[in-house]
Structures are given as structure tokens and as C-alpha cells.
């Protein structure tokens, strides 16, 4: 009788541990789903930023092309050291440098987000594998 009570207590203890593990696994899966949603949102934001930067660069290029076209057809040739050239050239270089830095940061952030997603997927897969492994050992122990 005492052995049966001890076995029942052990079974109840194992059930409690199993239930707590299931709850922890559920909470981890919910957290991972939330993190994946956040990662997808970040990727969408980066895509929007990339598109906006692309449009901005196209507008800057079109303005510069228009300026060069009007300059070519202008009857009066101005000195290369005009005030507009002195201001526009450094501004263009600064704008291009800034855009290059933003694109680099966006690419770097996108790469890190992809690595984070892969890490989360690995964690979830490992947790599921461990859970299945525990279940199978519990089943074989219960049968034996």
C-alpha cells in the first residue's frame, strides 16, 4: 500500500512538473511569436525606409540632371567657381555620403534581424525536440 501511495505521489509530482513545463513551453512559444511579429514589423519598416531613401535619391539625381541639362544649353557660360557650384557640390557629396551610411546601417540591421529570427527558430526547435524526447522517455518508462 505504501508503495502505491509513493507511486501515486511520484506520478502526481511528475504531472505537476509536466504541466509546469507545458505552461513554460506555451509562454516561450507566445514570446517567440511576439518576437517574430516584431521582427517582421522591423523588416517592413526597413523596407519602407529603403523605398523612401530610393525615392529621395532619384529626386536628387533628377534635380542634378535637370541642373546639368540647363547648364549645357545655357548661352552664357559661368565660371566653375560660381556660388551655386561651391554650395551644390559639397551638399551633393554630403547627401550621397549620408544616404550611403543609411543604406549600410539598414543592410546591417536587416542582417542582424535575420540572424535573430534564425536564432529564435533554433531555440523553438530545440525546445520542441526536448519536449518530444521527454515525452518518449516518460512513455517508455510508463510501459516498462
mmCIF file of the C-alpha atoms, coordinates in Angstrom:
data_MODEL
# 
_entry.id   MODEL 
# 
loop_
_atom_site.group_PDB 
_atom_site.id 
_atom_site.type_symbol 
_atom_site.label_atom_id 
_atom_site.label_alt_id 
_atom_site.label_comp_id 
_atom_site.label_asym_id 
_atom_site.label_entity_id 
_atom_site.label_seq_id 
_atom_site.pdbx_PDB_ins_code 
_atom_site.Cartn_x 
_atom_site.Cartn_y 
_atom_site.Cartn_z 
_atom_site.occupancy 
_atom_site.B_iso_or_equiv 
_atom_site.pdbx_formal_charge 
_atom_site.auth_seq_id 
_atom_site.auth_comp_id 
_atom_site.auth_asym_id 
_atom_site.auth_atom_id 
_atom_site.pdbx_PDB_model_num 
ATOM 1   C CA . UNK A 1 1   ? 0.000  0.000  0.000   1.00 0.00 ? 1   UNK A CA 1 
ATOM 2   C CA . UNK A 1 2   ? 2.773  2.394  0.853   1.00 0.00 ? 2   UNK A CA 1 
ATOM 3   C CA . UNK A 1 3   ? 4.445  1.674  -2.462  1.00 0.00 ? 3   UNK A CA 1 
ATOM 4   C CA . UNK A 1 4   ? 1.231  2.501  -4.300  1.00 0.00 ? 4   UNK A CA 1 
ATOM 5   C CA . UNK A 1 5   ? 0.902  5.769  -2.394  1.00 0.00 ? 5   UNK A CA 1 
ATOM 6   C CA . UNK A 1 6   ? 4.520  6.629  -3.143  1.00 0.00 ? 6   UNK A CA 1 
ATOM 7   C CA . UNK A 1 7   ? 3.980  5.836  -6.821  1.00 0.00 ? 7   UNK A CA 1 
ATOM 8   C CA . UNK A 1 8   ? 0.830  7.981  -6.842  1.00 0.00 ? 8   UNK A CA 1 
ATOM 9   C CA . UNK A 1 9   ? 2.754  10.825 -5.224  1.00 0.00 ? 9   UNK A CA 1 
ATOM 10  C CA . UNK A 1 10  ? 5.547  10.457 -7.766  1.00 0.00 ? 10  UNK A CA 1 
ATOM 11  C CA . UNK A 1 11  ? 3.029  10.385 -10.606 1.00 0.00 ? 11  UNK A CA 1 
ATOM 12  C CA . UNK A 1 12  ? 1.291  13.473 -9.229  1.00 0.00 ? 12  UNK A CA 1 
ATOM 13  C CA . UNK A 1 13  ? 4.648  15.210 -8.871  1.00 0.00 ? 13  UNK A CA 1 
ATOM 14  C CA . UNK A 1 14  ? 5.577  14.300 -12.431 1.00 0.00 ? 14  UNK A CA 1 
ATOM 15  C CA . UNK A 1 15  ? 2.184  15.507 -13.657 1.00 0.00 ? 15  UNK A CA 1 
ATOM 16  C CA . UNK A 1 16  ? 2.752  18.819 -11.896 1.00 0.00 ? 16  UNK A CA 1 
ATOM 17  C CA . UNK A 1 17  ? 6.209  19.162 -13.402 1.00 0.00 ? 17  UNK A CA 1 
ATOM 18  C CA . UNK A 1 18  ? 4.863  18.195 -16.815 1.00 0.00 ? 18  UNK A CA 1 
ATOM 19  C CA . UNK A 1 19  ? 2.079  20.775 -16.537 1.00 0.00 ? 19  UNK A CA 1 
ATOM 20  C CA . UNK A 1 20  ? 4.539  23.482 -15.496 1.00 0.00 ? 20  UNK A CA 1 
ATOM 21  C CA . UNK A 1 21  ? 6.821  22.541 -18.402 1.00 0.00 ? 21  UNK A CA 1 
ATOM 22  C CA . UNK A 1 22  ? 3.894  22.763 -20.799 1.00 0.00 ? 22  UNK A CA 1 
ATOM 23  C CA . UNK A 1 23  ? 2.990  26.184 -19.423 1.00 0.00 ? 23  UNK A CA 1 
ATOM 24  C CA . UNK A 1 24  ? 6.579  27.366 -19.767 1.00 0.00 ? 24  UNK A CA 1 
ATOM 25  C CA . UNK A 1 25  ? 6.746  25.999 -23.302 1.00 0.00 ? 25  UNK A CA 1 
ATOM 26  C CA . UNK A 1 26  ? 3.489  27.759 -24.189 1.00 0.00 ? 26  UNK A CA 1 
ATOM 27  C CA . UNK A 1 27  ? 4.783  31.039 -22.774 1.00 0.00 ? 27  UNK A CA 1 
ATOM 28  C CA . UNK A 1 28  ? 8.053  30.632 -24.696 1.00 0.00 ? 28  UNK A CA 1 
ATOM 29  C CA . UNK A 1 29  ? 6.140  29.938 -27.902 1.00 0.00 ? 29  UNK A CA 1 
ATOM 30  C CA . UNK A 1 30  ? 3.973  33.018 -27.323 1.00 0.00 ? 30  UNK A CA 1 
ATOM 31  C CA . UNK A 1 31  ? 7.067  35.136 -26.675 1.00 0.00 ? 31  UNK A CA 1 
ATOM 32  C CA . UNK A 1 32  ? 8.712  33.774 -29.805 1.00 0.00 ? 32  UNK A CA 1 
ATOM 33  C CA . UNK A 1 33  ? 5.599  34.507 -31.849 1.00 0.00 ? 33  UNK A CA 1 
ATOM 34  C CA . UNK A 1 34  ? 5.591  38.062 -30.485 1.00 0.00 ? 34  UNK A CA 1 
ATOM 35  C CA . UNK A 1 35  ? 9.290  38.434 -31.271 1.00 0.00 ? 35  UNK A CA 1 
ATOM 36  C CA . UNK A 1 36  ? 8.740  37.144 -34.801 1.00 0.00 ? 36  UNK A CA 1 
ATOM 37  C CA . UNK A 1 37  ? 5.928  39.655 -35.259 1.00 0.00 ? 37  UNK A CA 1 
ATOM 38  C CA . UNK A 1 38  ? 8.226  42.413 -34.016 1.00 0.00 ? 38  UNK A CA 1 
ATOM 39  C CA . UNK A 1 39  ? 10.966 41.261 -36.384 1.00 0.00 ? 39  UNK A CA 1 
ATOM 40  C CA . UNK A 1 40  ? 8.543  41.239 -39.316 1.00 0.00 ? 40  UNK A CA 1 
ATOM 41  C CA . UNK A 1 41  ? 7.393  44.735 -38.372 1.00 0.00 ? 41  UNK A CA 1 
ATOM 42  C CA . UNK A 1 42  ? 11.018 45.892 -38.252 1.00 0.00 ? 42  UNK A CA 1 
ATOM 43  C CA . UNK A 1 43  ? 11.656 44.358 -41.668 1.00 0.00 ? 43  UNK A CA 1 
ATOM 44  C CA . UNK A 1 44  ? 8.597  46.153 -43.041 1.00 0.00 ? 44  UNK A CA 1 
ATOM 45  C CA . UNK A 1 45  ? 9.841  49.415 -41.534 1.00 0.00 ? 45  UNK A CA 1 
ATOM 46  C CA . UNK A 1 46  ? 13.264 48.905 -43.103 1.00 0.00 ? 46  UNK A CA 1 
ATOM 47  C CA . UNK A 1 47  ? 11.620 48.224 -46.448 1.00 0.00 ? 47  UNK A CA 1 
ATOM 48  C CA . UNK A 1 48  ? 9.658  51.472 -46.181 1.00 0.00 ? 48  UNK A CA 1 
ATOM 49  C CA . UNK A 1 49  ? 12.840 53.336 -45.234 1.00 0.00 ? 49  UNK A CA 1 
ATOM 50  C CA . UNK A 1 50  ? 14.696 51.802 -48.179 1.00 0.00 ? 50  UNK A CA 1 
ATOM 51  C CA . UNK A 1 51  ? 11.903 52.791 -50.566 1.00 0.00 ? 51  UNK A CA 1 
ATOM 52  C CA . UNK A 1 52  ? 11.801 56.335 -49.195 1.00 0.00 ? 52  UNK A CA 1 
ATOM 53  C CA . UNK A 1 53  ? 15.567 56.665 -49.494 1.00 0.00 ? 53  UNK A CA 1 
ATOM 54  C CA . UNK A 1 54  ? 15.454 55.308 -53.032 1.00 0.00 ? 54  UNK A CA 1 
ATOM 55  C CA . UNK A 1 55  ? 12.795 57.873 -53.990 1.00 0.00 ? 55  UNK A CA 1 
ATOM 56  C CA . UNK A 1 56  ? 14.827 60.638 -52.366 1.00 0.00 ? 56  UNK A CA 1 
ATOM 57  C CA . UNK A 1 57  ? 17.972 59.618 -54.242 1.00 0.00 ? 57  UNK A CA 1 
ATOM 58  C CA . UNK A 1 58  ? 16.010 59.520 -57.516 1.00 0.00 ? 58  UNK A CA 1 
ATOM 59  C CA . UNK A 1 59  ? 14.670 63.023 -56.858 1.00 0.00 ? 59  UNK A CA 1 
ATOM 60  C CA . UNK A 1 60  ? 18.143 64.310 -56.049 1.00 0.00 ? 60  UNK A CA 1 
ATOM 61  C CA . UNK A 1 61  ? 19.530 62.723 -59.207 1.00 0.00 ? 61  UNK A CA 1 
ATOM 62  C CA . UNK A 1 62  ? 16.731 64.197 -61.328 1.00 0.00 ? 62  UNK A CA 1 
ATOM 63  C CA . UNK A 1 63  ? 17.339 67.665 -59.874 1.00 0.00 ? 63  UNK A CA 1 
ATOM 64  C CA . UNK A 1 64  ? 21.043 67.345 -60.599 1.00 0.00 ? 64  UNK A CA 1 
ATOM 65  C CA . UNK A 1 65  ? 20.361 66.084 -64.137 1.00 0.00 ? 65  UNK A CA 1 
ATOM 66  C CA . UNK A 1 66  ? 17.998 68.995 -64.776 1.00 0.00 ? 66  UNK A CA 1 
ATOM 67  C CA . UNK A 1 67  ? 20.609 71.393 -63.495 1.00 0.00 ? 67  UNK A CA 1 
ATOM 68  C CA . UNK A 1 68  ? 23.273 69.880 -65.745 1.00 0.00 ? 68  UNK A CA 1 
ATOM 69  C CA . UNK A 1 69  ? 20.925 69.934 -68.748 1.00 0.00 ? 69  UNK A CA 1 
ATOM 70  C CA . UNK A 1 70  ? 20.053 73.584 -68.263 1.00 0.00 ? 70  UNK A CA 1 
ATOM 71  C CA . UNK A 1 71  ? 23.701 74.347 -67.725 1.00 0.00 ? 71  UNK A CA 1 
ATOM 72  C CA . UNK A 1 72  ? 24.644 72.677 -71.033 1.00 0.00 ? 72  UNK A CA 1 
ATOM 73  C CA . UNK A 1 73  ? 22.074 74.621 -73.030 1.00 0.00 ? 73  UNK A CA 1 
ATOM 74  C CA . UNK A 1 74  ? 22.748 77.890 -71.329 1.00 0.00 ? 74  UNK A CA 1 
ATOM 75  C CA . UNK A 1 75  ? 24.128 80.521 -73.683 1.00 0.00 ? 75  UNK A CA 1 
ATOM 76  C CA . UNK A 1 76  ? 26.181 82.106 -71.011 1.00 0.00 ? 76  UNK A CA 1 
ATOM 77  C CA . UNK A 1 77  ? 28.948 80.040 -69.553 1.00 0.00 ? 77  UNK A CA 1 
ATOM 78  C CA . UNK A 1 78  ? 29.524 80.828 -65.961 1.00 0.00 ? 78  UNK A CA 1 
ATOM 79  C CA . UNK A 1 79  ? 32.730 80.431 -64.160 1.00 0.00 ? 79  UNK A CA 1 
ATOM 80  C CA . UNK A 1 80  ? 33.120 76.996 -62.493 1.00 0.00 ? 80  UNK A CA 1 
ATOM 81  C CA . UNK A 1 81  ? 33.707 78.727 -59.199 1.00 0.00 ? 81  UNK A CA 1 
ATOM 82  C CA . UNK A 1 82  ? 30.234 80.189 -59.038 1.00 0.00 ? 82  UNK A CA 1 
ATOM 83  C CA . UNK A 1 83  ? 28.442 80.297 -55.728 1.00 0.00 ? 83  UNK A CA 1 
ATOM 84  C CA . UNK A 1 84  ? 25.948 77.569 -56.743 1.00 0.00 ? 84  UNK A CA 1 
ATOM 85  C CA . UNK A 1 85  ? 28.700 75.134 -57.654 1.00 0.00 ? 85  UNK A CA 1 
ATOM 86  C CA . UNK A 1 86  ? 30.513 75.856 -54.427 1.00 0.00 ? 86  UNK A CA 1 
ATOM 87  C CA . UNK A 1 87  ? 27.354 75.095 -52.438 1.00 0.00 ? 87  UNK A CA 1 
ATOM 88  C CA . UNK A 1 88  ? 25.768 72.328 -54.542 1.00 0.00 ? 88  UNK A CA 1 
ATOM 89  C CA . UNK A 1 89  ? 28.796 70.082 -54.938 1.00 0.00 ? 89  UNK A CA 1 
ATOM 90  C CA . UNK A 1 90  ? 29.552 69.672 -51.216 1.00 0.00 ? 90  UNK A CA 1 
ATOM 91  C CA . UNK A 1 91  ? 25.841 69.336 -50.470 1.00 0.00 ? 91  UNK A CA 1 
ATOM 92  C CA . UNK A 1 92  ? 25.533 66.560 -53.033 1.00 0.00 ? 92  UNK A CA 1 
ATOM 93  C CA . UNK A 1 93  ? 28.589 64.792 -51.650 1.00 0.00 ? 93  UNK A CA 1 
ATOM 94  C CA . UNK A 1 94  ? 27.255 65.103 -48.111 1.00 0.00 ? 94  UNK A CA 1 
ATOM 95  C CA . UNK A 1 95  ? 23.831 63.838 -49.195 1.00 0.00 ? 95  UNK A CA 1 
ATOM 96  C CA . UNK A 1 96  ? 25.338 60.879 -51.038 1.00 0.00 ? 96  UNK A CA 1 
ATOM 97  C CA . UNK A 1 97  ? 27.544 60.065 -48.035 1.00 0.00 ? 97  UNK A CA 1 
ATOM 98  C CA . UNK A 1 98  ? 24.580 60.268 -45.681 1.00 0.00 ? 98  UNK A CA 1 
ATOM 99  C CA . UNK A 1 99  ? 22.471 58.046 -47.912 1.00 0.00 ? 99  UNK A CA 1 
ATOM 100 C CA . UNK A 1 100 ? 25.314 55.554 -48.212 1.00 0.00 ? 100 UNK A CA 1 
ATOM 101 C CA . UNK A 1 101 ? 25.593 55.430 -44.407 1.00 0.00 ? 101 UNK A CA 1 
ATOM 102 C CA . UNK A 1 102 ? 21.834 54.987 -44.005 1.00 0.00 ? 102 UNK A CA 1 
ATOM 103 C CA . UNK A 1 103 ? 21.770 52.181 -46.576 1.00 0.00 ? 103 UNK A CA 1 
ATOM 104 C CA . UNK A 1 104 ? 24.710 50.489 -44.875 1.00 0.00 ? 104 UNK A CA 1 
ATOM 105 C CA . UNK A 1 105 ? 23.027 50.714 -41.480 1.00 0.00 ? 105 UNK A CA 1 
ATOM 106 C CA . UNK A 1 106 ? 19.765 49.412 -42.913 1.00 0.00 ? 106 UNK A CA 1 
ATOM 107 C CA . UNK A 1 107 ? 21.509 46.464 -44.551 1.00 0.00 ? 107 UNK A CA 1 
ATOM 108 C CA . UNK A 1 108 ? 23.393 45.711 -41.334 1.00 0.00 ? 108 UNK A CA 1 
ATOM 109 C CA . UNK A 1 109 ? 20.205 45.914 -39.254 1.00 0.00 ? 109 UNK A CA 1 
ATOM 110 C CA . UNK A 1 110 ? 18.330 43.685 -41.717 1.00 0.00 ? 110 UNK A CA 1 
ATOM 111 C CA . UNK A 1 111 ? 21.126 41.130 -41.497 1.00 0.00 ? 111 UNK A CA 1 
ATOM 112 C CA . UNK A 1 112 ? 21.032 41.183 -37.677 1.00 0.00 ? 112 UNK A CA 1 
ATOM 113 C CA . UNK A 1 113 ? 17.237 40.806 -37.715 1.00 0.00 ? 113 UNK A CA 1 
ATOM 114 C CA . UNK A 1 114 ? 17.565 37.764 -39.980 1.00 0.00 ? 114 UNK A CA 1 
ATOM 115 C CA . UNK A 1 115 ? 20.156 36.245 -37.633 1.00 0.00 ? 115 UNK A CA 1 
ATOM 116 C CA . UNK A 1 116 ? 17.886 36.911 -34.644 1.00 0.00 ? 116 UNK A CA 1 
ATOM 117 C CA . UNK A 1 117 ? 14.989 35.207 -36.409 1.00 0.00 ? 117 UNK A CA 1 
ATOM 118 C CA . UNK A 1 118 ? 17.152 32.154 -37.154 1.00 0.00 ? 118 UNK A CA 1 
ATOM 119 C CA . UNK A 1 119 ? 18.247 32.033 -33.517 1.00 0.00 ? 119 UNK A CA 1 
ATOM 120 C CA . UNK A 1 120 ? 14.649 32.134 -32.302 1.00 0.00 ? 120 UNK A CA 1 
ATOM 121 C CA . UNK A 1 121 ? 13.677 29.371 -34.701 1.00 0.00 ? 121 UNK A CA 1 
ATOM 122 C CA . UNK A 1 122 ? 16.583 27.254 -33.428 1.00 0.00 ? 122 UNK A CA 1 
ATOM 123 C CA . UNK A 1 123 ? 15.513 27.794 -29.808 1.00 0.00 ? 123 UNK A CA 1 
ATOM 124 C CA . UNK A 1 124 ? 11.911 26.812 -30.554 1.00 0.00 ? 124 UNK A CA 1 
ATOM 125 C CA . UNK A 1 125 ? 13.005 23.719 -32.485 1.00 0.00 ? 125 UNK A CA 1 
ATOM 126 C CA . UNK A 1 126 ? 15.332 22.650 -29.675 1.00 0.00 ? 126 UNK A CA 1 
ATOM 127 C CA . UNK A 1 127 ? 12.603 23.141 -27.060 1.00 0.00 ? 127 UNK A CA 1 
ATOM 128 C CA . UNK A 1 128 ? 10.155 21.087 -29.115 1.00 0.00 ? 128 UNK A CA 1 
ATOM 129 C CA . UNK A 1 129 ? 12.755 18.360 -29.590 1.00 0.00 ? 129 UNK A CA 1 
ATOM 130 C CA . UNK A 1 130 ? 13.487 18.220 -25.845 1.00 0.00 ? 130 UNK A CA 1 
ATOM 131 C CA . UNK A 1 131 ? 9.761  18.087 -25.088 1.00 0.00 ? 131 UNK A CA 1 
ATOM 132 C CA . UNK A 1 132 ? 9.239  15.179 -27.507 1.00 0.00 ? 132 UNK A CA 1 
ATOM 133 C CA . UNK A 1 133 ? 12.294 13.443 -26.091 1.00 0.00 ? 133 UNK A CA 1 
ATOM 134 C CA . UNK A 1 134 ? 10.958 13.757 -22.525 1.00 0.00 ? 134 UNK A CA 1 
ATOM 135 C CA . UNK A 1 135 ? 7.549  12.501 -23.595 1.00 0.00 ? 135 UNK A CA 1 
ATOM 136 C CA . UNK A 1 136 ? 9.008  9.452  -25.299 1.00 0.00 ? 136 UNK A CA 1 
ATOM 137 C CA . UNK A 1 137 ? 11.176 8.579  -22.268 1.00 0.00 ? 137 UNK A CA 1 
ATOM 138 C CA . UNK A 1 138 ? 8.179  9.040  -19.975 1.00 0.00 ? 138 UNK A CA 1 
ATOM 139 C CA . UNK A 1 139 ? 6.087  6.762  -22.198 1.00 0.00 ? 139 UNK A CA 1 
ATOM 140 C CA . UNK A 1 140 ? 8.776  4.067  -22.328 1.00 0.00 ? 140 UNK A CA 1 
ATOM 141 C CA . UNK A 1 141 ? 9.219  4.273  -18.553 1.00 0.00 ? 141 UNK A CA 1 
ATOM 142 C CA . UNK A 1 142 ? 5.467  4.040  -18.031 1.00 0.00 ? 142 UNK A CA 1 
ATOM 143 C CA . UNK A 1 143 ? 5.230  0.983  -20.304 1.00 0.00 ? 143 UNK A CA 1 
ATOM 144 C CA . UNK A 1 144 ? 8.221  -0.769 -18.728 1.00 0.00 ? 144 UNK A CA 1 
# 
